[in-house]
């Protein structure tokens, strides 16, 4: 909770002073940010429900893959004794039953904090995602508790650098930075994980390579920014990443102050988000190894 940092745009306290043009721009941009976030959350609830029927088949499949020779319970199942369906996820024919089953095994979170819902374990084949499942995937990434933490960090850095002087400093200024950062994350997630992938029939998930040397796997992780899978398990240019993040950067201009809507600012946001996604791809690729060798599978 940030009770003292909510944007001034939604404050109902009367004031006797005339609002300056600069304050008006901030109020309008903050109102648009709040409205955009509310609309995204409303749309997500229309496409994703908490019932078993609406849970994403692909994520169910990944969680139903056997771990250490026994079935693991699903976090959304009301019956802890429910048995997983073996046909949901299959391993590559080249994978031997005697191999270490934890190798390349992705967990739901990285270090118990950062969401890892889009990562698919190595040598795992999953069914394609429906539109509802893609929206649910974007919702998980957008409204996970860790997303609000990361937005707070981004807001603090932006305020420290005075990236948008119109937002001001202090608690109210931080509130403006914070809610804009939350909105930016949500807009980007829904475009790159749901809307554009549905239009282009792409799979927004990251499929772990899980084998080879450091440079090979790092190169693979970075290349996934430009190459991705289709819903039919083919390969295609990653329109979701490149076009989706570009559209997100452009849409964000609508709720930022007008003087900040420049090609330079928009391009910076676009390239920054792509670079961050590349870093996260590398982290997802090597996380199973880090978890196995350093944390002994505790995470």
Tab-separated table of N, CA and C in Angstrom, residues 17-98:
chain	number	residue	atom	x	y	z
A	17	UNK	N	-6.927	27.504	-5.384
A	17	UNK	CA	-5.943	28.018	-6.321
A	17	UNK	C	-6.190	27.479	-7.707
A	18	UNK	N	-5.974	28.253	-8.708
A	18	UNK	CA	-6.127	27.822	-10.098
A	18	UNK	C	-5.032	26.836	-10.453
A	19	UNK	N	-5.384	25.863	-11.235
A	19	UNK	CA	-4.414	24.840	-11.599
A	19	UNK	C	-3.587	25.330	-12.786
A	20	UNK	N	-2.276	25.188	-12.654
A	20	UNK	CA	-1.390	25.636	-13.720
A	20	UNK	C	-1.454	24.651	-14.878
A	21	UNK	N	-1.071	25.089	-16.088
A	21	UNK	CA	-1.055	24.158	-17.232
A	21	UNK	C	-0.197	22.939	-16.969
A	22	UNK	N	0.937	23.121	-16.282
A	22	UNK	CA	1.811	21.982	-15.994
A	22	UNK	C	1.114	20.988	-15.094
A	23	UNK	N	0.388	21.473	-14.062
A	23	UNK	CA	-0.336	20.574	-13.167
A	23	UNK	C	-1.475	19.889	-13.908
A	24	UNK	N	-2.085	20.628	-14.841
A	24	UNK	CA	-3.163	20.029	-15.613
A	24	UNK	C	-2.683	18.875	-16.460
A	25	UNK	N	-1.500	19.021	-17.063
A	25	UNK	CA	-0.942	17.938	-17.863
A	25	UNK	C	-0.668	16.716	-17.009
A	26	UNK	N	-0.112	16.937	-15.816
A	26	UNK	CA	0.180	15.816	-14.921
A	26	UNK	C	-1.110	15.115	-14.503
A	27	UNK	N	-2.153	15.928	-14.149
A	27	UNK	CA	-3.412	15.350	-13.713
A	27	UNK	C	-4.038	14.524	-14.819
A	28	UNK	N	-4.036	15.045	-16.047
A	28	UNK	CA	-4.621	14.314	-17.163
A	28	UNK	C	-3.867	13.025	-17.450
A	29	UNK	N	-2.539	13.088	-17.436
A	29	UNK	CA	-1.745	11.895	-17.722
A	29	UNK	C	-1.917	10.845	-16.646
A	30	UNK	N	-2.006	11.260	-15.368
A	30	UNK	CA	-2.201	10.308	-14.283
A	30	UNK	C	-3.577	9.667	-14.367
A	31	UNK	N	-4.584	10.452	-14.740
A	31	UNK	CA	-5.925	9.901	-14.881
A	31	UNK	C	-5.963	8.865	-15.988
A	32	UNK	N	-5.306	9.154	-17.106
A	32	UNK	CA	-5.260	8.197	-18.219
A	32	UNK	C	-4.535	6.922	-17.816
A	33	UNK	N	-3.470	7.054	-17.037
A	33	UNK	CA	-2.730	5.876	-16.582
A	33	UNK	C	-3.608	4.987	-15.724
A	34	UNK	N	-4.368	5.602	-14.796
A	34	UNK	CA	-5.246	4.837	-13.921
A	34	UNK	C	-6.361	4.171	-14.718
A	35	UNK	N	-6.927	4.896	-15.678
A	35	UNK	CA	-7.997	4.333	-16.500
A	35	UNK	C	-7.484	3.175	-17.346
A	36	UNK	N	-6.305	3.348	-17.940
A	36	UNK	CA	-5.725	2.290	-18.773
A	36	UNK	C	-5.495	1.030	-17.959
A	37	UNK	N	-4.990	1.171	-16.735
A	37	UNK	CA	-4.737	0.013	-15.883
A	37	UNK	C	-6.042	-0.670	-15.501
A	38	UNK	N	-7.070	0.129	-15.196
A	38	UNK	CA	-8.363	-0.442	-14.825
A	38	UNK	C	-8.991	-1.197	-15.990
A	39	UNK	N	-8.880	-0.643	-17.201
A	39	UNK	CA	-9.436	-1.303	-18.375
A	39	UNK	C	-8.734	-2.625	-18.659
A	40	UNK	N	-7.400	-2.644	-18.515
A	40	UNK	CA	-6.657	-3.878	-18.745
A	40	UNK	C	-7.067	-4.955	-17.754
A	41	UNK	N	-7.253	-4.555	-16.480
A	41	UNK	CA	-7.645	-5.529	-15.476
A	41	UNK	C	-9.052	-6.046	-15.750
A	42	UNK	N	-9.942	-5.152	-16.198
A	42	UNK	CA	-11.314	-5.563	-16.515
A	42	UNK	C	-11.329	-6.541	-17.677
A	43	UNK	N	-10.551	-6.246	-18.723
A	43	UNK	CA	-10.489	-7.141	-19.881
A	43	UNK	C	-9.919	-8.492	-19.489
A	44	UNK	N	-8.888	-8.472	-18.627
A	44	UNK	CA	-8.255	-9.735	-18.242
A	44	UNK	C	-9.218	-10.634	-17.489
A	45	UNK	N	-10.073	-10.046	-16.630
A	45	UNK	CA	-11.025	-10.857	-15.887
A	45	UNK	C	-12.096	-11.424	-16.791
A	46	UNK	N	-12.335	-10.768	-17.920
A	46	UNK	CA	-13.324	-11.277	-18.866
A	46	UNK	C	-12.804	-12.506	-19.597
A	47	UNK	N	-11.488	-12.623	-19.723
A	47	UNK	CA	-10.895	-13.729	-20.461
A	47	UNK	C	-10.299	-14.799	-19.566
A	48	UNK	N	-10.071	-14.481	-18.308
A	48	UNK	CA	-9.415	-15.457	-17.427
A	48	UNK	C	-10.179	-15.582	-16.127
A	49	UNK	N	-10.676	-16.746	-15.798
A	49	UNK	CA	-11.386	-17.005	-14.565
A	49	UNK	C	-10.533	-17.936	-13.707
A	50	UNK	N	-10.903	-18.044	-12.450
A	50	UNK	CA	-10.088	-18.822	-11.519
A	50	UNK	C	-10.493	-20.289	-11.451
A	51	UNK	N	-11.456	-20.724	-12.242
A	51	UNK	CA	-11.909	-22.109	-12.192
A	51	UNK	C	-10.917	-23.031	-12.882
A	52	UNK	N	-11.072	-24.332	-12.628
A	52	UNK	CA	-10.201	-25.318	-13.273
A	52	UNK	C	-10.391	-25.316	-14.776
A	53	UNK	N	-11.619	-25.080	-15.212
A	53	UNK	CA	-11.894	-25.122	-16.640
A	53	UNK	C	-11.168	-24.025	-17.384
A	54	UNK	N	-10.977	-22.874	-16.727
A	54	UNK	CA	-10.339	-21.747	-17.378
A	54	UNK	C	-8.843	-21.707	-17.168
A	55	UNK	N	-8.291	-22.580	-16.354
A	55	UNK	CA	-6.843	-22.572	-16.163
A	55	UNK	C	-6.160	-22.941	-17.460
A	56	UNK	N	-5.043	-22.292	-17.794
A	56	UNK	CA	-4.382	-22.541	-19.072
A	56	UNK	C	-3.910	-23.967	-19.220
A	57	UNK	N	-4.276	-24.587	-20.350
A	57	UNK	CA	-3.877	-25.976	-20.572
A	57	UNK	C	-2.373	-26.122	-20.642
A	58	UNK	N	-1.701	-25.119	-21.235
A	58	UNK	CA	-0.255	-25.239	-21.409
A	58	UNK	C	0.455	-25.229	-20.077
A	59	UNK	N	0.000	-24.348	-19.162
A	59	UNK	CA	0.652	-24.288	-17.860
A	59	UNK	C	0.312	-25.536	-17.060
A	60	UNK	N	-0.951	-26.036	-17.218
A	60	UNK	CA	-1.314	-27.292	-16.575
A	60	UNK	C	-0.397	-28.396	-17.061
A	61	UNK	N	-0.160	-28.414	-18.375
A	61	UNK	CA	0.672	-29.467	-18.945
A	61	UNK	C	2.066	-29.442	-18.381
A	62	UNK	N	2.619	-28.247	-18.259
A	62	UNK	CA	3.985	-28.153	-17.749
A	62	UNK	C	4.053	-28.606	-16.304
A	63	UNK	N	3.000	-28.254	-15.516
A	63	UNK	CA	3.037	-28.612	-14.106
A	63	UNK	C	2.728	-30.088	-13.900
A	64	UNK	N	2.090	-30.712	-14.921
A	64	UNK	CA	1.765	-32.112	-14.778
A	64	UNK	C	2.909	-33.015	-15.199
A	65	UNK	N	3.968	-32.457	-15.746
A	65	UNK	CA	5.125	-33.273	-16.098
A	65	UNK	C	5.697	-33.908	-14.844
A	66	UNK	N	6.071	-35.173	-14.859
A	66	UNK	CA	6.557	-35.859	-13.663
A	66	UNK	C	7.831	-35.241	-13.133
A	67	UNK	N	7.923	-35.141	-11.832
A	67	UNK	CA	9.100	-34.594	-11.161
A	67	UNK	C	9.577	-35.607	-10.128
A	68	UNK	N	10.802	-36.087	-10.317
A	68	UNK	CA	11.408	-37.067	-9.414
A	68	UNK	C	10.557	-38.320	-9.277
A	69	UNK	N	9.903	-38.733	-10.365
A	69	UNK	CA	9.180	-39.987	-10.384
A	69	UNK	C	7.824	-39.956	-9.728
A	70	UNK	N	7.299	-38.793	-9.313
A	70	UNK	CA	5.987	-38.749	-8.677
A	70	UNK	C	5.231	-37.545	-9.194
A	71	UNK	N	3.899	-37.633	-9.124
A	71	UNK	CA	3.067	-36.537	-9.619
A	71	UNK	C	3.063	-35.407	-8.614
A	72	UNK	N	3.124	-34.192	-9.124
A	72	UNK	CA	3.064	-33.013	-8.257
A	72	UNK	C	1.682	-32.405	-8.349
A	73	UNK	N	1.124	-31.929	-7.230
A	73	UNK	CA	-0.211	-31.345	-7.214
A	73	UNK	C	-0.182	-29.969	-7.848
A	74	UNK	N	-1.319	-29.564	-8.425
A	74	UNK	CA	-1.428	-28.271	-9.089
A	74	UNK	C	-1.923	-27.234	-8.095
A	75	UNK	N	-1.396	-26.031	-8.225
A	75	UNK	CA	-1.689	-25.007	-7.217
A	75	UNK	C	-3.127	-24.520	-7.282
A	76	UNK	N	-3.835	-24.749	-8.446
A	76	UNK	CA	-5.200	-24.255	-8.513
A	76	UNK	C	-6.227	-25.376	-8.291
A	77	UNK	N	-5.778	-26.605	-8.012
A	77	UNK	CA	-6.705	-27.699	-7.796
A	77	UNK	C	-7.238	-27.672	-6.379
A	78	UNK	N	-8.555	-27.831	-6.246
A	78	UNK	CA	-9.156	-27.884	-4.915
A	78	UNK	C	-8.955	-29.258	-4.280
A	79	UNK	N	-8.767	-30.275	-5.111
A	79	UNK	CA	-8.557	-31.625	-4.614
A	79	UNK	C	-7.078	-31.969	-4.662
A	80	UNK	N	-6.394	-32.024	-3.518
A	80	UNK	CA	-4.950	-32.308	-3.533
A	80	UNK	C	-4.619	-33.707	-4.007
A	81	UNK	N	-5.641	-34.604	-4.041
A	81	UNK	CA	-5.391	-35.974	-4.468
A	81	UNK	C	-5.658	-36.187	-5.951
A	82	UNK	N	-5.996	-35.109	-6.662
A	82	UNK	CA	-6.282	-35.239	-8.095
A	82	UNK	C	-5.036	-35.722	-8.835
A	83	UNK	N	-5.239	-36.630	-9.769
A	83	UNK	CA	-4.122	-37.213	-10.491
A	83	UNK	C	-3.896	-36.454	-11.794
A	84	UNK	N	-2.660	-36.182	-12.153
A	84	UNK	CA	-2.377	-35.474	-13.401
A	84	UNK	C	-2.595	-36.377	-14.603
A	85	UNK	N	-2.873	-35.746	-15.756
A	85	UNK	CA	-3.031	-36.481	-16.996
A	85	UNK	C	-1.689	-36.576	-17.705
A	86	UNK	N	-1.245	-37.778	-17.941
A	86	UNK	CA	0.091	-37.970	-18.500
A	86	UNK	C	0.199	-37.478	-19.927
A	87	UNK	N	-0.940	-37.329	-20.628
A	87	UNK	CA	-0.892	-36.953	-22.037
A	87	UNK	C	-0.708	-35.466	-22.260
A	88	UNK	N	-0.747	-34.661	-21.218
A	88	UNK	CA	-0.654	-33.222	-21.374
A	88	UNK	C	0.718	-32.773	-21.831
A	89	UNK	N	1.755	-33.282	-21.246
A	89	UNK	CA	3.117	-32.867	-21.600
A	89	UNK	C	3.940	-34.103	-21.932
A	90	UNK	N	4.690	-34.018	-22.961
A	90	UNK	CA	5.527	-35.135	-23.363
A	90	UNK	C	6.952	-34.661	-23.523
A	91	UNK	N	7.878	-35.574	-23.383
A	91	UNK	CA	9.282	-35.235	-23.550
A	91	UNK	C	9.739	-35.649	-24.922
A	92	UNK	N	10.839	-35.087	-25.324
A	92	UNK	CA	11.392	-35.395	-26.640
A	92	UNK	C	11.806	-36.855	-26.693
A	93	UNK	N	11.647	-37.508	-27.852
A	93	UNK	CA	12.058	-38.922	-27.960
A	93	UNK	C	13.526	-39.130	-27.638
A	94	UNK	N	14.337	-38.062	-27.801
A	94	UNK	CA	15.770	-38.199	-27.548
A	94	UNK	C	16.094	-38.211	-26.062
A	95	UNK	N	15.096	-37.905	-25.230
A	95	UNK	CA	15.335	-37.840	-23.793
A	95	UNK	C	15.243	-39.227	-23.180
A	96	UNK	N	16.254	-39.629	-22.499
A	96	UNK	CA	16.281	-40.953	-21.881
A	96	UNK	C	15.628	-40.913	-20.515
A	97	UNK	N	14.875	-41.959	-20.118
A	97	UNK	CA	14.262	-41.994	-18.797
A	97	UNK	C	15.284	-41.957	-17.672
A	98	UNK	N	16.507	-42.337	-17.970
A	98	UNK	CA	17.523	-42.369	-16.925
A	98	UNK	C	18.218	-41.035	-16.720
